[in-house]
Amino acid sequence: MTDLGTKTLETTRLLLRPFTLDDAPAMYASWASDPEVTKFLTWPVHSGPEVTRTLLEEWTSQYQDPTYYNWAIVWKETGALIGNISVPERKESSASCHIGYCLSRAFWHKGVMTEAFSEVIRFLFEEVGALRIGACHDPQNPHSGGVMKKCGLTYEGTRRQWGKNNQGICDEVWYSILRAEYFGRKGERE
């Protein structure tokens, strides 16, 4: 892979950009304080904006690392910070990336995360040179799996009691897309 770091990306409705410390109040208000958004995540709801700011201090300190990918999702029409998509795990030896995401409840069921994830997939395959992109979800959160399917990922299997999130020990439903599949589908559409 040719790692490029968290470059700013743009879609029809979204701007994907690096976080700044100034994003703490909006991130806290938009999703980090919402127990419905964090229900199936691995980190707890933030108890206050200072927790969000501390997390953003950690995140923003890593942006000089070209292997670090963590985007703020901004709704272009209003400039509102509405979510996050990142590569929390990457495996250099197999050029593989695992994607994680969360979104403000106000923007659920509008195709926003599918749009953001599709752009990250494009970037990682076309610019970074990844060979595999994967993601997983708790089976109690099927809408997350719907995003994965809409983005062209294929169901791989379910790891029983493999994960832990804010609901406790959970199964993980795994999906992936390979570079050859992505370019094959892209060729079919052109």
PDB file of C-alpha atoms in Angstrom:
ATOM      1  CA  MET A   1       0.000   0.000   0.000  1.00  0.00           C
ATOM      2  CA  THR A   2       1.063   3.569  -0.608  1.00  0.00           C
ATOM      3  CA  ASP A   3      -0.246   5.197   2.544  1.00  0.00           C
ATOM      4  CA  LEU A   4      -1.426   8.772   2.088  1.00  0.00           C
ATOM      5  CA  GLY A   5      -2.964   9.554   5.481  1.00  0.00           C
ATOM      6  CA  THR A   6      -6.302  11.218   6.083  1.00  0.00           C
ATOM      7  CA  LYS A   7      -6.687  13.229   2.898  1.00  0.00           C
ATOM      8  CA  THR A   8      -9.788  15.379   2.502  1.00  0.00           C
ATOM      9  CA  LEU A   9     -12.350  13.602   0.316  1.00  0.00           C
ATOM     10  CA  GLU A  10     -15.580  14.914  -1.168  1.00  0.00           C
ATOM     11  CA  THR A  11     -18.832  13.378  -2.385  1.00  0.00           C
ATOM     12  CA  THR A  12     -22.040  14.922  -3.668  1.00  0.00           C
ATOM     13  CA  ARG A  13     -23.344  15.706  -0.177  1.00  0.00           C
ATOM     14  CA  LEU A  14     -20.368  15.151   2.109  1.00  0.00           C
ATOM     15  CA  LEU A  15     -16.928  16.416   2.987  1.00  0.00           C
ATOM     16  CA  LEU A  16     -14.656  13.877   4.669  1.00  0.00           C
ATOM     17  CA  ARG A  17     -11.819  15.696   6.405  1.00  0.00           C
ATOM     18  CA  PRO A  18      -9.443  15.380   9.339  1.00  0.00           C
ATOM     19  CA  PHE A  19     -10.874  16.295  12.742  1.00  0.00           C
ATOM     20  CA  THR A  20      -9.752  19.418  14.590  1.00  0.00           C
ATOM     21  CA  LEU A  21      -9.962  20.193  18.307  1.00  0.00           C
ATOM     22  CA  ASP A  22     -12.663  22.734  17.448  1.00  0.00           C
ATOM     23  CA  ASP A  23     -14.900  19.795  16.466  1.00  0.00           C
ATOM     24  CA  ALA A  24     -15.305  18.659  20.095  1.00  0.00           C
ATOM     25  CA  PRO A  25     -18.569  20.504  20.904  1.00  0.00           C
ATOM     26  CA  ALA A  26     -20.251  19.442  17.647  1.00  0.00           C
ATOM     27  CA  MET A  27     -19.069  15.826  17.935  1.00  0.00           C
ATOM     28  CA  TYR A  28     -20.296  15.626  21.510  1.00  0.00           C
ATOM     29  CA  ALA A  29     -23.698  17.123  20.676  1.00  0.00           C
ATOM     30  CA  SER A  30     -24.178  15.263  17.393  1.00  0.00           C
ATOM     31  CA  TRP A  31     -23.325  11.669  18.333  1.00  0.00           C
ATOM     32  CA  ALA A  32     -20.791  11.074  21.113  1.00  0.00           C
ATOM     33  CA  SER A  33     -23.378  11.893  23.806  1.00  0.00           C
ATOM     34  CA  ASP A  34     -26.185   9.860  22.214  1.00  0.00           C
ATOM     35  CA  PRO A  35     -26.685   6.392  23.760  1.00  0.00           C
ATOM     36  CA  GLU A  36     -28.604   5.251  20.665  1.00  0.00           C
ATOM     37  CA  VAL A  37     -25.629   6.030  18.405  1.00  0.00           C
ATOM     38  CA  THR A  38     -23.107   4.388  20.740  1.00  0.00           C
ATOM     39  CA  LYS A  39     -25.330   1.388  21.558  1.00  0.00           C
ATOM     40  CA  PHE A  40     -23.368  -1.038  19.348  1.00  0.00           C
ATOM     41  CA  LEU A  41     -19.978   0.699  19.513  1.00  0.00           C
ATOM     42  CA  THR A  42     -16.944  -0.343  21.546  1.00  0.00           C
ATOM     43  CA  TRP A  43     -16.595   2.993  23.345  1.00  0.00           C
ATOM     44  CA  PRO A  44     -19.132   4.336  25.862  1.00  0.00           C
ATOM     45  CA  VAL A  45     -21.268   7.436  25.489  1.00  0.00           C
ATOM     46  CA  HIS A  46     -19.205  10.501  26.427  1.00  0.00           C
ATOM     47  CA  SER A  47     -20.096  11.956  29.821  1.00  0.00           C
ATOM     48  CA  GLY A  48     -19.239  15.484  28.752  1.00  0.00           C
ATOM     49  CA  PRO A  49     -17.582  17.576  26.037  1.00  0.00           C
ATOM     50  CA  GLU A  50     -14.239  17.359  27.844  1.00  0.00           C
ATOM     51  CA  VAL A  51     -14.174  13.595  27.155  1.00  0.00           C
ATOM     52  CA  THR A  52     -14.743  14.302  23.462  1.00  0.00           C
ATOM     53  CA  ARG A  53     -12.002  16.920  23.441  1.00  0.00           C
ATOM     54  CA  THR A  54      -9.537  14.504  25.085  1.00  0.00           C
ATOM     55  CA  LEU A  55     -10.320  11.903  22.421  1.00  0.00           C
ATOM     56  CA  LEU A  56      -9.863  14.464  19.641  1.00  0.00           C
ATOM     57  CA  GLU A  57      -6.499  15.460  21.127  1.00  0.00           C
ATOM     58  CA  GLU A  58      -5.422  11.836  20.716  1.00  0.00           C
ATOM     59  CA  TRP A  59      -6.847  11.553  17.205  1.00  0.00           C
ATOM     60  CA  THR A  60      -5.466  14.826  15.861  1.00  0.00           C
ATOM     61  CA  SER A  61      -1.986  14.058  17.219  1.00  0.00           C
ATOM     62  CA  GLN A  62      -1.820  11.075  14.829  1.00  0.00           C
ATOM     63  CA  TYR A  63      -2.531  12.893  11.568  1.00  0.00           C
ATOM     64  CA  GLN A  64       1.161  13.257  10.655  1.00  0.00           C
ATOM     65  CA  ASP A  65       1.301   9.433  10.401  1.00  0.00           C
ATOM     66  CA  PRO A  66       0.539   8.449   6.773  1.00  0.00           C
ATOM     67  CA  THR A  67      -0.900   5.099   7.950  1.00  0.00           C
ATOM     68  CA  TYR A  68      -3.571   6.858  10.053  1.00  0.00           C
ATOM     69  CA  TYR A  69      -7.043   7.242   8.501  1.00  0.00           C
ATOM     70  CA  ASN A  70      -9.794   8.941  10.502  1.00  0.00           C
ATOM     71  CA  TRP A  71     -12.310  11.255   8.863  1.00  0.00           C
ATOM     72  CA  ALA A  72     -14.892  13.671  10.203  1.00  0.00           C
ATOM     73  CA  ILE A  73     -18.061  13.475   8.102  1.00  0.00           C
ATOM     74  CA  VAL A  74     -19.440  16.930   7.326  1.00  0.00           C
ATOM     75  CA  TRP A  75     -22.826  17.671   5.718  1.00  0.00           C
ATOM     76  CA  LYS A  76     -21.770  20.115   2.982  1.00  0.00           C
ATOM     77  CA  GLU A  77     -25.110  21.920   2.767  1.00  0.00           C
ATOM     78  CA  THR A  78     -24.852  23.248   6.344  1.00  0.00           C
ATOM     79  CA  GLY A  79     -21.249  22.535   7.351  1.00  0.00           C
ATOM     80  CA  ALA A  80     -22.515  20.403  10.251  1.00  0.00           C
ATOM     81  CA  LEU A  81     -20.263  17.696  11.666  1.00  0.00           C
ATOM     82  CA  ILE A  82     -22.426  14.558  11.560  1.00  0.00           C
ATOM     83  CA  GLY A  83     -20.232  11.488  11.938  1.00  0.00           C
ATOM     84  CA  ASN A  84     -16.966   9.630  11.734  1.00  0.00           C
ATOM     85  CA  ILE A  85     -15.458   6.945   9.492  1.00  0.00           C
ATOM     86  CA  SER A  86     -12.022   5.464  10.058  1.00  0.00           C
ATOM     87  CA  VAL A  87      -9.593   2.612   9.561  1.00  0.00           C
ATOM     88  CA  PRO A  88      -9.131   1.414  13.149  1.00  0.00           C
ATOM     89  CA  GLU A  89      -7.125  -1.585  11.986  1.00  0.00           C
ATOM     90  CA  ARG A  90      -4.891  -2.182   8.994  1.00  0.00           C
ATOM     91  CA  LYS A  91      -2.676  -5.112   8.108  1.00  0.00           C
ATOM     92  CA  GLU A  92       0.317  -4.114   6.012  1.00  0.00           C
ATOM     93  CA  SER A  93       1.335  -7.696   5.159  1.00  0.00           C
ATOM     94  CA  SER A  94      -1.938  -8.344   3.317  1.00  0.00           C
ATOM     95  CA  ALA A  95      -2.766  -4.719   2.375  1.00  0.00           C
ATOM     96  CA  SER A  96      -6.032  -5.024   4.301  1.00  0.00           C
ATOM     97  CA  CYS A  97      -8.096  -2.348   6.023  1.00  0.00           C
ATOM     98  CA  HIS A  98     -10.914  -2.687   8.538  1.00  0.00           C
ATOM     99  CA  ILE A  99     -13.468   0.144   8.527  1.00  0.00           C
ATOM    100  CA  GLY A 100     -15.474   1.515  11.452  1.00  0.00           C
ATOM    101  CA  TYR A 101     -18.104   4.239  11.417  1.00  0.00           C
ATOM    102  CA  CYS A 102     -20.798   6.071  13.359  1.00  0.00           C
ATOM    103  CA  LEU A 103     -23.326   8.718  12.418  1.00  0.00           C
ATOM    104  CA  SER A 104     -25.574  11.250  14.101  1.00  0.00           C
ATOM    105  CA  ARG A 105     -29.057   9.806  14.548  1.00  0.00           C
ATOM    106  CA  ALA A 106     -30.546  12.793  12.678  1.00  0.00           C
ATOM    107  CA  PHE A 107     -28.861  11.467   9.500  1.00  0.00           C
ATOM    108  CA  TRP A 108     -29.746   7.776   9.799  1.00  0.00           C
ATOM    109  CA  HIS A 109     -31.583   6.088   6.895  1.00  0.00           C
ATOM    110  CA  LYS A 110     -30.680   8.774   4.333  1.00  0.00           C
ATOM    111  CA  GLY A 111     -27.849   6.944   2.552  1.00  0.00           C
ATOM    112  CA  VAL A 112     -25.232   9.155   4.211  1.00  0.00           C
ATOM    113  CA  MET A 113     -23.011   6.406   5.584  1.00  0.00           C
ATOM    114  CA  THR A 114     -23.252   4.450   2.330  1.00  0.00           C
ATOM    115  CA  GLU A 115     -22.047   7.578   0.520  1.00  0.00           C
ATOM    116  CA  ALA A 116     -19.169   8.117   2.954  1.00  0.00           C
ATOM    117  CA  PHE A 117     -18.116   4.458   3.031  1.00  0.00           C
ATOM    118  CA  SER A 118     -18.247   4.197  -0.771  1.00  0.00           C
ATOM    119  CA  GLU A 119     -15.864   7.137  -1.056  1.00  0.00           C
ATOM    120  CA  VAL A 120     -13.468   5.663   1.520  1.00  0.00           C
ATOM    121  CA  ILE A 121     -13.533   2.356  -0.405  1.00  0.00           C
ATOM    122  CA  ARG A 122     -12.725   4.227  -3.632  1.00  0.00           C
ATOM    123  CA  PHE A 123      -9.869   6.081  -1.960  1.00  0.00           C
ATOM    124  CA  LEU A 124      -8.344   2.998  -0.320  1.00  0.00           C
ATOM    125  CA  PHE A 125      -8.480   0.911  -3.516  1.00  0.00           C
ATOM    126  CA  GLU A 126      -7.714   3.547  -6.151  1.00  0.00           C
ATOM    127  CA  GLU A 127      -5.248   5.783  -4.322  1.00  0.00           C
ATOM    128  CA  VAL A 128      -3.779   3.783  -1.426  1.00  0.00           C
ATOM    129  CA  GLY A 129      -3.693   0.409  -3.193  1.00  0.00           C
ATOM    130  CA  ALA A 130      -5.444  -1.738  -0.585  1.00  0.00           C
ATOM    131  CA  LEU A 131      -6.222  -5.322  -1.604  1.00  0.00           C
ATOM    132  CA  ARG A 132      -9.043  -5.985   0.880  1.00  0.00           C
ATOM    133  CA  ILE A 133     -11.489  -3.845   2.854  1.00  0.00           C
ATOM    134  CA  GLY A 134     -13.563  -5.371   5.614  1.00  0.00           C
ATOM    135  CA  ALA A 135     -16.097  -4.348   8.229  1.00  0.00           C
ATOM    136  CA  CYS A 136     -18.260  -6.029  10.835  1.00  0.00           C
ATOM    137  CA  HIS A 137     -21.402  -5.354  12.821  1.00  0.00           C
ATOM    138  CA  ASP A 138     -23.401  -6.725  15.720  1.00  0.00           C
ATOM    139  CA  PRO A 139     -26.296  -8.801  14.305  1.00  0.00           C
ATOM    140  CA  GLN A 140     -28.635  -6.767  16.518  1.00  0.00           C
ATOM    141  CA  ASN A 141     -27.670  -3.761  14.352  1.00  0.00           C
ATOM    142  CA  PRO A 142     -28.702  -4.955  10.873  1.00  0.00           C
ATOM    143  CA  HIS A 143     -28.766  -1.427   9.404  1.00  0.00           C
ATOM    144  CA  SER A 144     -24.973  -1.326   9.682  1.00  0.00           C
ATOM    145  CA  GLY A 145     -24.834  -4.539   7.672  1.00  0.00           C
ATOM    146  CA  GLY A 146     -27.157  -2.936   5.127  1.00  0.00           C
ATOM    147  CA  VAL A 147     -24.569  -0.198   4.585  1.00  0.00           C
ATOM    148  CA  MET A 148     -21.904  -2.830   3.966  1.00  0.00           C
ATOM    149  CA  LYS A 149     -24.070  -4.649   1.407  1.00  0.00           C
ATOM    150  CA  LYS A 150     -24.963  -1.408  -0.408  1.00  0.00           C
ATOM    151  CA  CYS A 151     -21.240  -0.634  -0.651  1.00  0.00           C
ATOM    152  CA  GLY A 152     -20.605  -3.941  -2.430  1.00  0.00           C
ATOM    153  CA  LEU A 153     -19.154  -5.924   0.474  1.00  0.00           C
ATOM    154  CA  THR A 154     -19.825  -9.676   0.578  1.00  0.00           C
ATOM    155  CA  TYR A 155     -20.901 -11.599   3.674  1.00  0.00           C
ATOM    156  CA  GLU A 156     -18.018 -13.741   4.966  1.00  0.00           C
ATOM    157  CA  GLY A 157     -19.456 -15.270   8.108  1.00  0.00           C
ATOM    158  CA  THR A 158     -20.404 -14.704  11.710  1.00  0.00           C
ATOM    159  CA  ARG A 159     -17.893 -15.007  14.503  1.00  0.00           C
ATOM    160  CA  ARG A 160     -19.935 -16.157  17.466  1.00  0.00           C
ATOM    161  CA  GLN A 161     -19.308 -14.277  20.735  1.00  0.00           C
ATOM    162  CA  TRP A 162     -16.158 -12.808  19.196  1.00  0.00           C
ATOM    163  CA  GLY A 163     -16.707  -9.149  19.996  1.00  0.00           C
ATOM    164  CA  LYS A 164     -17.634  -6.872  22.838  1.00  0.00           C
ATOM    165  CA  ASN A 165     -19.558  -3.636  22.570  1.00  0.00           C
ATOM    166  CA  ASN A 166     -21.758  -1.545  24.826  1.00  0.00           C
ATOM    167  CA  GLN A 167     -24.308  -4.388  24.859  1.00  0.00           C
ATOM    168  CA  GLY A 168     -21.733  -6.874  26.188  1.00  0.00           C
ATOM    169  CA  ILE A 169     -20.247  -9.942  24.488  1.00  0.00           C
ATOM    170  CA  CYS A 170     -21.655 -10.189  20.971  1.00  0.00           C
ATOM    171  CA  ASP A 171     -21.433 -11.986  17.684  1.00  0.00           C
ATOM    172  CA  GLU A 172     -19.705 -10.161  14.822  1.00  0.00           C
ATOM    173  CA  VAL A 173     -21.060 -10.393  11.291  1.00  0.00           C
ATOM    174  CA  TRP A 174     -18.178  -9.920   8.842  1.00  0.00           C
ATOM    175  CA  TYR A 175     -18.232  -8.507   5.297  1.00  0.00           C
ATOM    176  CA  SER A 176     -15.448  -7.667   2.851  1.00  0.00           C
ATOM    177  CA  ILE A 177     -14.697  -6.495  -0.654  1.00  0.00           C
ATOM    178  CA  LEU A 178     -11.554  -7.331  -2.588  1.00  0.00           C
ATOM    179  CA  ARG A 179      -9.701  -5.009  -4.942  1.00  0.00           C
ATOM    180  CA  ALA A 180     -10.429  -7.247  -7.957  1.00  0.00           C
ATOM    181  CA  GLU A 181     -14.155  -7.252  -7.110  1.00  0.00           C
ATOM    182  CA  TYR A 182     -14.228  -3.475  -6.771  1.00  0.00           C
ATOM    183  CA  PHE A 183     -12.524  -2.869 -10.114  1.00  0.00           C
ATOM    184  CA  GLY A 184     -14.583  -5.609 -11.769  1.00  0.00           C
ATOM    185  CA  ARG A 185     -17.831  -3.947 -10.655  1.00  0.00           C
ATOM    186  CA  LYS A 186     -16.547  -0.533 -11.587  1.00  0.00           C
ATOM    187  CA  GLY A 187     -15.719  -1.789 -15.079  1.00  0.00           C
ATOM    188  CA  GLU A 188     -19.222  -3.229 -15.427  1.00  0.00           C
ATOM    189  CA  ARG A 189     -20.782   0.160 -14.644  1.00  0.00           C
ATOM    190  CA  GLU A 190     -18.626   2.153 -17.044  1.00  0.00           C
TER     191      GLU A 190
END
